[in-house]
Amino acid sequence: MVGVVGAGTMGAGIAQVAAAAGHPVRLLDARPGAAAAARAQIAAALSRLVEKGKIEAHASDALIARIVAVNALGELAAASIVIEVIVEDLAAKQGLLRELEGHVASDAVLASNTSTISVTAIAQGMRNPERVVGMHFFNPVPQMKLVEVVSGAETSADVAADIFELALRWGKTPVHAKSTPGFIVNRIARPFYAEALQLLLEQAGTPAQLDDCARGAGFRMGPCELMDLIGHDINYAVTQSVFNATYGDRRFQPSVVQKALVDGGRLGRKAGKGFYEGAAAGSAAVAAAPPSVLEVHGDSSMAQQLARVLAERSIGFDRVAGSDWNGLLIDGIQMHLTDGRCAAQVAAQRRQTALGVIDWPLGSNAGALAIAFAPGVDAGAQSRAGAALAACGWQPRILRDVAGLLVARTVAMLINEASDAVWQGVCDQDSVDQAMRLGTNYPMGPFEWLALVGADATVALLDNLDSAYRGERYRVSPLLRQRYWTERIAE
């Protein structure tokens, strides 16, 4: 039998998944009538699936019959596993699990669906801390495949292995993680929000422009619209939790931009306003005009990616290998692939005025692409470059001339954070890629991006960002730095 304590959206979803796998489920909530109401909601959702022909009526009836709403912890005594899905508060979780110890068998597993709280801390003071494990599901539970199986300092390896196998039987894709702040997904995903918030703080672009560029790189949603969907209060609280748990690590520093939204009640879609009033809206399209001269310069991994994308779109261009720069030459205007330097810096160092920078072209489909220009590029030249990029299948979004633009700095930071997680033994490389694809719907995992971009380009961009901002935020992970030197040895 499976016990679930907490009958909110997550608890109800876990109960449904466990019952669908054939387990009898006992669902409990401290709020009178909440467990019964959750069971009724599950039944209603299943009924809609029956109407759509996605599930047989007898299967729906059997599933809901396996879920029983109960009123006391004592009614969970026969459970072989109890999953708590209560408020994200350490004291509350500790109190519940300690009370549960007096009701369930000594070999029953006590699992927490915490998303950020240390499993080691939750198990502290338990009579049998070795049976306490994290089982972090993602919302909506019936649809989302990922489950982070989180081991605290005292968690038995056998318990973690059993829960991993249980998740597989429930049709999920589990990954092992060590109990560290944010585990895998909530830790590694922070830069996706943080870099956009930093650019908004610097007035580099509008939320719509940044979201357009992220979707252009293959993300299903841009960072601003996703924060609106999640809720700024929730997203800010997770960032604050990870920041506090890492003793103020600058990589996880909360943003005053998001704090202002929370303080002003602009919590996102649930409040009817956040970055957007209602649903997100894209930026205006740019008219296309093919250039007379289009050349791809350089031999870097990103220059090769640029050439691949243009070739896939059947765009004619000349290839200039061995060039001392990487990017596109458009009718005399050099558009350098960003390496973390702003266009003004590149122009000054090259003593050249007709120069801009373009973001990493990671998306294969037509979409937005961030660009910026050095101060010496006039409006007419900017317009011609934008029209040429539109003819090549991109919708250019001109941002303020900031270091690293949007996609390059975001993806580099995702790679960097993933590298640190592996270096510190939180999880392995394959688990990172699985977790980020399934838990966040990213188009690629961080190490898949690293294979595409290369350690040299990633390290160079982070080092240049570090020079631009000065501080610990963009420090390169030891694992990533090691990959960089390994690539250099192999040359």
Coordinates of C-alpha atoms in Angstrom, one line a residue:
M1 CA 0.0 0.0 0.0
V2 CA 1.1 3.6 -0.8
G3 CA 0.3 6.4 1.6
V4 CA 0.2 10.0 0.4
V5 CA 0.1 12.8 2.9
G6 CA -1.0 16.1 1.3
A7 CA -3.9 16.2 -1.1
G8 CA -3.0 19.3 -3.1
T9 CA -2.3 19.2 -6.8
M10 CA 1.0 17.4 -6.4
G11 CA -0.3 14.9 -3.8
A12 CA -3.4 14.1 -5.9
G13 CA -1.2 13.6 -8.9
I14 CA 1.1 11.2 -7.1
A15 CA -1.9 9.3 -5.7
Q16 CA -3.2 8.9 -9.3
V17 CA 0.1 7.7 -10.6
A18 CA 0.5 5.1 -7.8
A19 CA -3.1 3.9 -8.3
A20 CA -2.6 3.6 -12.0
A21 CA 0.4 1.3 -11.4
G22 CA -2.0 -1.0 -9.4
H23 CA -1.2 0.0 -5.8
P24 CA -3.9 0.6 -3.2
V25 CA -3.5 4.2 -2.1
R26 CA -4.5 5.9 1.1
L27 CA -4.7 9.7 0.7
L28 CA -4.6 12.0 3.7
D29 CA -4.7 15.7 4.3
A30 CA -4.9 17.8 7.5
R31 CA -7.7 19.9 6.0
P32 CA -11.1 18.3 6.6
G33 CA -12.6 17.0 3.4
A34 CA -9.5 17.9 1.3
A35 CA -8.5 14.3 0.6
A36 CA -12.1 13.3 -0.5
A37 CA -12.3 16.4 -2.7
A38 CA -9.0 15.5 -4.3
R39 CA -10.2 12.0 -5.0
A40 CA -13.3 13.5 -6.6
Q41 CA -11.2 15.7 -8.8
I42 CA -9.1 12.7 -9.9
A43 CA -12.3 10.9 -10.8
A44 CA -13.6 13.9 -12.8
A45 CA -10.3 14.1 -14.7
L46 CA -10.4 10.4 -15.5
S47 CA -14.0 10.8 -16.7
R48 CA -12.9 13.4 -19.2
L49 CA -10.2 11.0 -20.5
V50 CA -12.8 8.3 -20.9
E51 CA -15.0 10.7 -22.9
K52 CA -12.0 11.4 -25.2
G53 CA -11.3 7.7 -25.6
K54 CA -7.9 7.9 -24.0
I55 CA -8.7 5.4 -21.2
E56 CA -11.3 2.6 -20.8
A57 CA -14.2 3.2 -18.4
H58 CA -13.4 0.0 -16.5
A59 CA -9.8 1.0 -16.1
S60 CA -10.9 4.4 -14.8
D61 CA -13.3 2.9 -12.3
A62 CA -10.6 0.4 -11.1
L63 CA -8.0 3.2 -10.7
I64 CA -10.3 5.5 -8.6
A65 CA -11.4 2.5 -6.5
R66 CA -7.8 2.0 -5.4
I67 CA -7.7 5.5 -3.9
V68 CA -9.2 5.8 -0.4
A69 CA -9.4 9.1 1.4
V70 CA -8.5 8.7 5.1
N71 CA -8.5 11.0 8.1
A72 CA -5.7 9.9 10.4
L73 CA -2.0 8.9 10.2
G74 CA -2.9 5.6 11.9
E75 CA -4.8 4.6 8.8
L76 CA -1.4 4.5 6.9
A77 CA 0.0 1.8 9.2
A78 CA 0.0 -0.9 6.5
A79 CA 1.8 1.3 3.9
S80 CA 5.2 0.1 2.6
I81 CA 5.9 3.7 1.5
V82 CA 4.5 7.0 2.6
I83 CA 5.2 10.1 0.5
E84 CA 4.7 13.5 2.1
V85 CA 3.6 16.3 -0.1
I86 CA 3.0 19.0 2.5
V87 CA 4.1 22.6 2.8
E88 CA 7.7 23.3 1.8
D89 CA 8.8 23.9 5.4
L90 CA 11.6 21.9 7.2
A91 CA 10.0 21.9 10.6
A92 CA 6.6 20.8 9.3
K93 CA 8.2 18.0 7.3
Q94 CA 10.4 16.8 10.2
G95 CA 7.4 16.8 12.5
L96 CA 5.2 14.8 10.1
L97 CA 7.8 12.1 9.4
R98 CA 8.7 11.7 13.1
E99 CA 5.0 11.2 13.9
L100 CA 4.7 8.8 11.0
E101 CA 7.5 6.7 12.5
G102 CA 5.2 5.8 15.3
H103 CA 2.5 4.4 12.9
V104 CA 4.3 2.6 10.1
A105 CA 6.5 -0.5 10.1
S106 CA 10.2 -0.1 10.7
D107 CA 11.1 -1.0 7.1
A108 CA 8.5 1.3 5.5
V109 CA 10.1 4.0 3.3
L110 CA 9.4 7.6 4.2
A111 CA 9.7 9.8 1.1
S112 CA 9.6 13.5 0.8
N113 CA 8.5 15.4 -2.4
T114 CA 10.5 18.4 -1.4
S115 CA 11.9 20.5 -4.2
T116 CA 14.6 22.4 -2.3
I117 CA 14.9 21.3 1.3
S118 CA 17.8 19.1 2.4
V119 CA 16.8 15.4 2.7
T120 CA 19.6 15.1 5.3
A121 CA 18.0 17.8 7.4
I122 CA 14.5 16.3 7.1
A123 CA 15.8 12.9 8.3
Q124 CA 17.7 14.5 11.3
G125 CA 16.5 13.1 14.6
M126 CA 14.6 10.2 13.1
R127 CA 14.9 6.7 14.7
N128 CA 15.6 5.2 11.2
P129 CA 17.0 8.0 9.1
E130 CA 18.3 5.5 6.5
R131 CA 14.8 5.0 5.2
V132 CA 14.1 8.7 4.5
V133 CA 14.6 9.6 0.8
G134 CA 13.6 12.4 -1.5
M135 CA 11.1 11.5 -4.3
H136 CA 10.8 14.8 -6.2
F137 CA 8.0 14.7 -8.8
F138 CA 7.3 17.5 -11.3
N139 CA 3.9 19.1 -12.0
P140 CA 1.6 17.9 -13.5
V141 CA 2.6 14.6 -12.0
P142 CA 0.6 12.3 -14.4
Q143 CA 2.3 13.9 -17.5
M144 CA 5.8 14.7 -16.3
K145 CA 8.1 11.8 -16.5
L146 CA 11.0 12.9 -14.3
V147 CA 11.5 11.9 -10.7
E148 CA 14.6 13.0 -8.8
V149 CA 15.5 10.2 -6.3
V150 CA 17.4 12.2 -3.7
S151 CA 19.7 10.6 -1.1
G152 CA 20.5 12.3 2.1
A153 CA 23.6 11.6 4.1
E154 CA 21.9 8.8 6.0
T155 CA 19.7 7.4 3.1
S156 CA 20.4 3.7 2.5
A157 CA 21.7 2.9 -0.9
D158 CA 19.2 0.0 -1.0
V159 CA 16.3 2.3 -0.3
A160 CA 17.4 4.7 -3.0
A161 CA 17.7 1.8 -5.5
D162 CA 14.3 0.5 -4.5
I163 CA 12.6 3.9 -5.0
F164 CA 14.4 4.2 -8.3
E165 CA 12.9 0.9 -9.4
L166 CA 9.5 1.9 -8.0
A167 CA 9.5 5.0 -10.1
L168 CA 10.3 3.0 -13.2
R169 CA 7.4 0.7 -12.5
W170 CA 5.2 3.8 -12.2
G171 CA 6.2 4.8 -15.8
K172 CA 8.6 7.5 -14.7
T173 CA 12.2 8.3 -15.6
P174 CA 14.1 8.5 -12.3
V175 CA 17.5 10.0 -11.8
H176 CA 19.7 9.7 -8.7
A177 CA 20.8 12.9 -7.0
K178 CA 22.7 13.8 -3.8
S179 CA 20.9 16.0 -1.4
T180 CA 22.4 19.4 -2.1
P181 CA 20.7 22.8 -2.6
G182 CA 18.2 22.6 -5.5
F183 CA 19.1 18.9 -6.3
I184 CA 19.5 18.7 -10.1
V185 CA 16.8 20.6 -11.9
N186 CA 16.1 23.5 -9.5
R187 CA 19.9 24.1 -9.2
I188 CA 20.9 23.9 -12.8
A189 CA 17.9 25.8 -14.1
R190 CA 18.6 29.0 -12.1
P191 CA 20.6 30.6 -14.9
F192 CA 17.7 30.3 -17.4
Y193 CA 15.9 32.9 -15.3
A194 CA 18.8 34.7 -13.8
E195 CA 20.4 35.8 -17.0
A196 CA 17.2 37.2 -18.4
L197 CA 16.6 39.0 -15.2
Q198 CA 20.1 40.5 -15.3
L199 CA 19.5 41.7 -18.9
L200 CA 16.2 43.3 -17.8
L201 CA 18.0 45.0 -15.0
E202 CA 20.4 46.4 -17.5
Q203 CA 17.6 47.4 -19.8
A204 CA 19.1 45.3 -22.6
G205 CA 15.7 44.5 -24.1
T206 CA 12.1 43.9 -23.4
P207 CA 10.6 40.7 -21.9
A208 CA 9.0 40.0 -25.3
Q209 CA 12.4 40.4 -27.1
L210 CA 14.2 38.1 -24.6
D211 CA 11.4 35.5 -24.8
D212 CA 11.5 35.6 -28.6
C213 CA 15.2 34.9 -28.6
A214 CA 14.9 32.0 -26.2
R215 CA 12.2 30.4 -28.3
G216 CA 14.4 31.0 -31.3
A217 CA 17.0 28.8 -29.7
G218 CA 14.5 25.9 -29.3
F219 CA 13.2 26.6 -25.8
R220 CA 9.4 26.0 -25.6
M221 CA 8.9 29.1 -23.5
G222 CA 11.0 32.2 -22.9
P223 CA 12.3 32.9 -19.4
C224 CA 9.9 35.8 -18.8
E225 CA 6.7 34.0 -19.9
L226 CA 7.8 30.9 -18.0
M227 CA 8.3 32.9 -14.8
D228 CA 4.8 34.4 -15.3
L229 CA 3.5 30.8 -15.6
I230 CA 5.3 29.4 -12.6
G231 CA 4.5 32.5 -10.4
H232 CA 7.1 35.0 -9.5
D233 CA 6.5 34.4 -5.8
I234 CA 7.3 30.7 -6.2
N235 CA 10.3 31.2 -8.6
Y236 CA 11.7 33.9 -6.4
A237 CA 11.3 31.7 -3.3
V238 CA 13.2 28.8 -4.9
T239 CA 16.0 31.1 -6.0
Q240 CA 16.1 32.6 -2.5
S241 CA 16.2 29.1 -0.9
V242 CA 19.1 28.0 -3.1
F243 CA 21.0 31.3 -2.6
N244 CA 20.6 31.0 1.2
A245 CA 21.5 27.3 1.2
T246 CA 24.7 28.0 -0.7
Y247 CA 25.8 30.8 1.7
G248 CA 25.1 33.6 -0.7
D249 CA 26.8 32.1 -3.8
R250 CA 26.6 34.9 -6.4
R251 CA 25.5 32.5 -9.1
F252 CA 22.2 32.1 -7.4
Q253 CA 21.6 35.7 -6.3
P254 CA 18.0 36.7 -6.5
S255 CA 17.1 39.6 -8.7
V256 CA 15.7 43.0 -7.6
V257 CA 13.7 43.0 -10.8
Q258 CA 11.7 39.9 -9.7
K259 CA 11.6 41.1 -6.1
A260 CA 9.8 44.3 -7.3
L261 CA 7.3 42.1 -9.2
V262 CA 6.6 40.1 -6.1
D263 CA 6.3 43.2 -3.9
G264 CA 3.9 44.8 -6.3
G265 CA 1.7 41.7 -6.5
R266 CA 2.6 41.1 -10.2
L267 CA 2.9 37.3 -9.6
G268 CA 2.2 36.3 -13.2
R269 CA -0.7 34.6 -14.8
K270 CA -2.5 33.6 -11.6
A271 CA -2.6 37.3 -10.7
G272 CA -3.4 38.4 -14.3
K273 CA -0.2 40.4 -14.5
G274 CA 3.5 39.8 -14.3
F275 CA 6.0 40.7 -17.0
Y276 CA 2.9 40.6 -19.2
E277 CA -0.7 41.6 -18.8
G278 CA -2.2 38.2 -19.6
A279 CA -0.5 36.0 -22.2
A280 CA 2.9 36.9 -23.7
A281 CA 3.0 38.6 -27.1
G282 CA 5.9 38.4 -29.5
S283 CA 7.8 41.4 -31.1
A284 CA 7.1 42.7 -34.6
A285 CA 8.6 40.9 -37.6
V286 CA 11.5 42.4 -39.5
A287 CA 11.2 42.8 -43.3
A288 CA 13.7 40.6 -45.3
A289 CA 16.1 41.9 -47.9
P290 CA 18.8 39.5 -49.2
P291 CA 22.4 40.9 -49.0
S292 CA 24.7 41.2 -52.0
V293 CA 27.6 39.6 -50.0
L294 CA 27.1 36.9 -47.4
E295 CA 30.2 35.1 -46.0
V296 CA 30.6 32.8 -43.0
H297 CA 34.0 33.5 -41.4
G298 CA 36.1 31.4 -39.0
D299 CA 36.5 27.8 -37.9
S300 CA 35.0 27.8 -34.4
S301 CA 32.3 25.3 -33.5
M302 CA 29.7 28.1 -33.6
A303 CA 30.9 29.3 -37.0
Q304 CA 30.4 25.7 -38.2
Q305 CA 27.0 25.7 -36.6
L306 CA 26.2 29.0 -38.4
A307 CA 27.2 27.4 -41.8
R308 CA 25.1 24.3 -41.1
V309 CA 22.0 26.3 -40.3
L310 CA 22.3 28.4 -43.5
A311 CA 22.9 25.3 -45.6
E312 CA 19.9 23.6 -44.1
R313 CA 17.8 26.6 -45.1
S314 CA 19.3 26.6 -48.6
I315 CA 20.8 30.1 -48.1
G316 CA 23.7 30.8 -50.5
F317 CA 26.9 32.0 -48.8
D318 CA 30.7 31.9 -49.2
R319 CA 32.8 30.1 -46.6
V320 CA 36.0 31.9 -45.4
A321 CA 38.0 29.4 -43.4
G322 CA 41.1 30.5 -41.5
S323 CA 39.7 33.9 -40.8
D324 CA 40.8 35.7 -37.6
W325 CA 37.2 36.2 -36.6
N326 CA 34.0 34.1 -36.4
G327 CA 30.7 35.2 -37.8
L328 CA 28.9 36.7 -40.8
L329 CA 30.1 39.3 -43.2
I330 CA 26.9 41.1 -44.5
D331 CA 27.6 43.6 -47.2
G332 CA 30.7 44.9 -45.5
I333 CA 29.4 44.7 -41.9
Q334 CA 31.1 42.2 -39.7
M335 CA 28.6 40.4 -37.4
H336 CA 30.8 38.5 -34.9
L337 CA 29.5 35.5 -33.1
T338 CA 29.4 36.6 -29.4
D339 CA 32.3 35.4 -27.3
G340 CA 31.1 37.3 -24.2
R341 CA 32.5 40.6 -25.2
C342 CA 30.2 43.4 -26.1
A343 CA 30.3 44.8 -29.7
A344 CA 32.0 48.1 -28.5
Q345 CA 34.8 46.1 -26.9
V346 CA 35.3 44.0 -30.0
A347 CA 35.2 47.1 -32.3
A348 CA 37.8 48.9 -30.1
Q349 CA 40.1 45.9 -30.0
R350 CA 39.9 45.4 -33.7
R351 CA 40.0 49.2 -34.4
Q352 CA 37.0 48.8 -36.6
T353 CA 33.6 50.7 -36.6
A354 CA 31.3 48.7 -38.9
L355 CA 30.8 45.8 -36.5
G356 CA 28.1 44.0 -34.6
V357 CA 27.6 40.8 -32.6
I358 CA 25.1 38.0 -33.0
D359 CA 23.9 35.4 -30.5
W360 CA 24.7 31.7 -30.8
P361 CA 22.4 30.2 -33.5
L362 CA 21.4 27.1 -31.6
G363 CA 17.9 26.7 -33.0
S364 CA 17.5 25.0 -36.4
N365 CA 14.1 26.4 -37.1
A366 CA 13.4 30.0 -38.1
G367 CA 13.1 32.2 -35.1
A368 CA 14.4 35.2 -33.3
L369 CA 18.1 35.9 -33.0
A370 CA 19.6 38.5 -30.7
I371 CA 22.1 41.0 -32.2
A372 CA 23.8 44.2 -31.0
F373 CA 25.9 46.9 -32.6
A374 CA 29.0 48.9 -31.8
P375 CA 28.3 52.7 -31.4
G376 CA 29.8 53.5 -34.8
V377 CA 27.2 51.5 -36.7
D378 CA 24.5 53.9 -38.0
A379 CA 20.8 53.1 -38.2
G380 CA 20.9 52.4 -41.9
A381 CA 23.6 49.8 -41.5
Q382 CA 21.8 48.2 -38.6
S383 CA 18.6 48.0 -40.7
R384 CA 20.4 46.4 -43.6
A385 CA 22.0 43.8 -41.4
G386 CA 18.7 43.0 -39.8
A387 CA 17.0 42.7 -43.1
A388 CA 19.7 40.4 -44.4
L389 CA 19.4 38.2 -41.3
A390 CA 15.6 38.1 -41.8
A391 CA 16.3 36.9 -45.4
C392 CA 18.4 34.1 -43.9
G393 CA 15.5 32.9 -41.8
W394 CA 16.0 34.7 -38.5
Q395 CA 14.0 37.4 -37.0
P396 CA 16.6 39.8 -35.5
R397 CA 16.0 41.4 -32.1
I398 CA 18.3 44.3 -31.5
L399 CA 19.4 44.4 -27.9
R400 CA 21.4 46.9 -26.0
D401 CA 25.1 46.2 -26.5
V402 CA 25.6 43.9 -23.5
A403 CA 28.2 41.1 -23.0
G404 CA 27.1 37.7 -24.1
L405 CA 23.6 38.7 -25.4
L406 CA 20.9 36.2 -24.2
V407 CA 21.2 32.7 -25.5
A408 CA 25.0 32.4 -25.4
R409 CA 25.3 33.5 -21.8
T410 CA 22.3 31.5 -20.7
V411 CA 23.4 28.2 -22.3
A412 CA 27.0 28.7 -21.2
M413 CA 25.8 29.2 -17.6
L414 CA 23.5 26.1 -17.8
I415 CA 26.6 24.1 -19.0
N416 CA 28.7 25.6 -16.2
E417 CA 26.2 24.8 -13.5
A418 CA 25.7 21.3 -14.8
S419 CA 29.5 20.8 -14.9
D420 CA 29.7 21.9 -11.2
A421 CA 26.9 19.5 -10.2
V422 CA 28.8 16.6 -11.8
W423 CA 32.1 17.8 -10.4
Q424 CA 30.7 17.9 -6.9
G425 CA 29.1 14.4 -7.2
V426 CA 25.5 15.5 -7.1
C427 CA 24.7 13.3 -10.1
D428 CA 26.3 12.0 -13.3
Q429 CA 26.4 13.6 -16.7
D430 CA 23.7 11.4 -18.2
S431 CA 21.3 12.2 -15.3
V432 CA 21.9 15.9 -15.9
D433 CA 20.8 15.7 -19.5
Q434 CA 17.9 13.5 -18.8
A435 CA 16.7 15.6 -15.9
M436 CA 16.9 18.9 -17.7
R437 CA 15.2 17.7 -20.8
L438 CA 12.4 16.0 -18.9
G439 CA 12.1 18.3 -15.9
T440 CA 12.2 21.6 -17.8
N441 CA 11.5 20.6 -21.5
Y442 CA 14.8 22.1 -22.6
P443 CA 15.6 21.3 -26.3
M444 CA 18.9 19.8 -25.3
G445 CA 20.7 18.7 -22.1
P446 CA 23.6 20.9 -20.9
F447 CA 26.2 18.3 -21.9
E448 CA 24.6 17.9 -25.3
W449 CA 25.0 21.7 -25.7
L450 CA 28.6 21.4 -24.6
A451 CA 29.2 18.8 -27.3
L452 CA 27.8 21.1 -29.9
V453 CA 29.4 24.4 -28.7
G454 CA 32.7 23.1 -27.4
A455 CA 34.5 23.7 -24.1
D456 CA 36.7 26.3 -25.7
A457 CA 33.8 28.6 -26.8
T458 CA 32.0 28.1 -23.5
V459 CA 35.0 28.8 -21.3
A460 CA 36.0 31.9 -23.4
L461 CA 32.5 33.3 -23.1
L462 CA 32.4 32.8 -19.4
D463 CA 35.8 34.2 -18.9
N464 CA 34.8 37.3 -20.9
L465 CA 31.6 37.6 -18.9
D466 CA 33.7 37.4 -15.7
S467 CA 35.9 40.2 -16.9
A468 CA 32.9 42.3 -17.8
Y469 CA 31.1 41.9 -14.5
R470 CA 33.8 41.1 -12.0
G471 CA 32.8 38.7 -9.3
E472 CA 32.1 35.1 -8.7
R473 CA 29.0 34.7 -10.8
Y474 CA 30.7 33.6 -14.0
R475 CA 33.6 31.6 -12.5
V476 CA 34.3 28.5 -14.6
S477 CA 33.6 25.1 -13.1
P478 CA 36.7 23.0 -12.5
L479 CA 35.2 20.2 -14.6
L480 CA 34.5 22.6 -17.6
R481 CA 38.0 24.1 -17.3
Q482 CA 39.4 20.6 -17.3
R483 CA 37.4 19.7 -20.4
Y484 CA 38.8 22.9 -22.0
W485 CA 42.4 21.8 -21.4
T486 CA 41.7 18.3 -22.5
E487 CA 40.5 19.6 -25.8
R488 CA 43.6 21.7 -26.2
I489 CA 45.8 18.7 -25.5
A490 CA 44.0 16.8 -28.2
E491 CA 44.6 19.5 -30.8

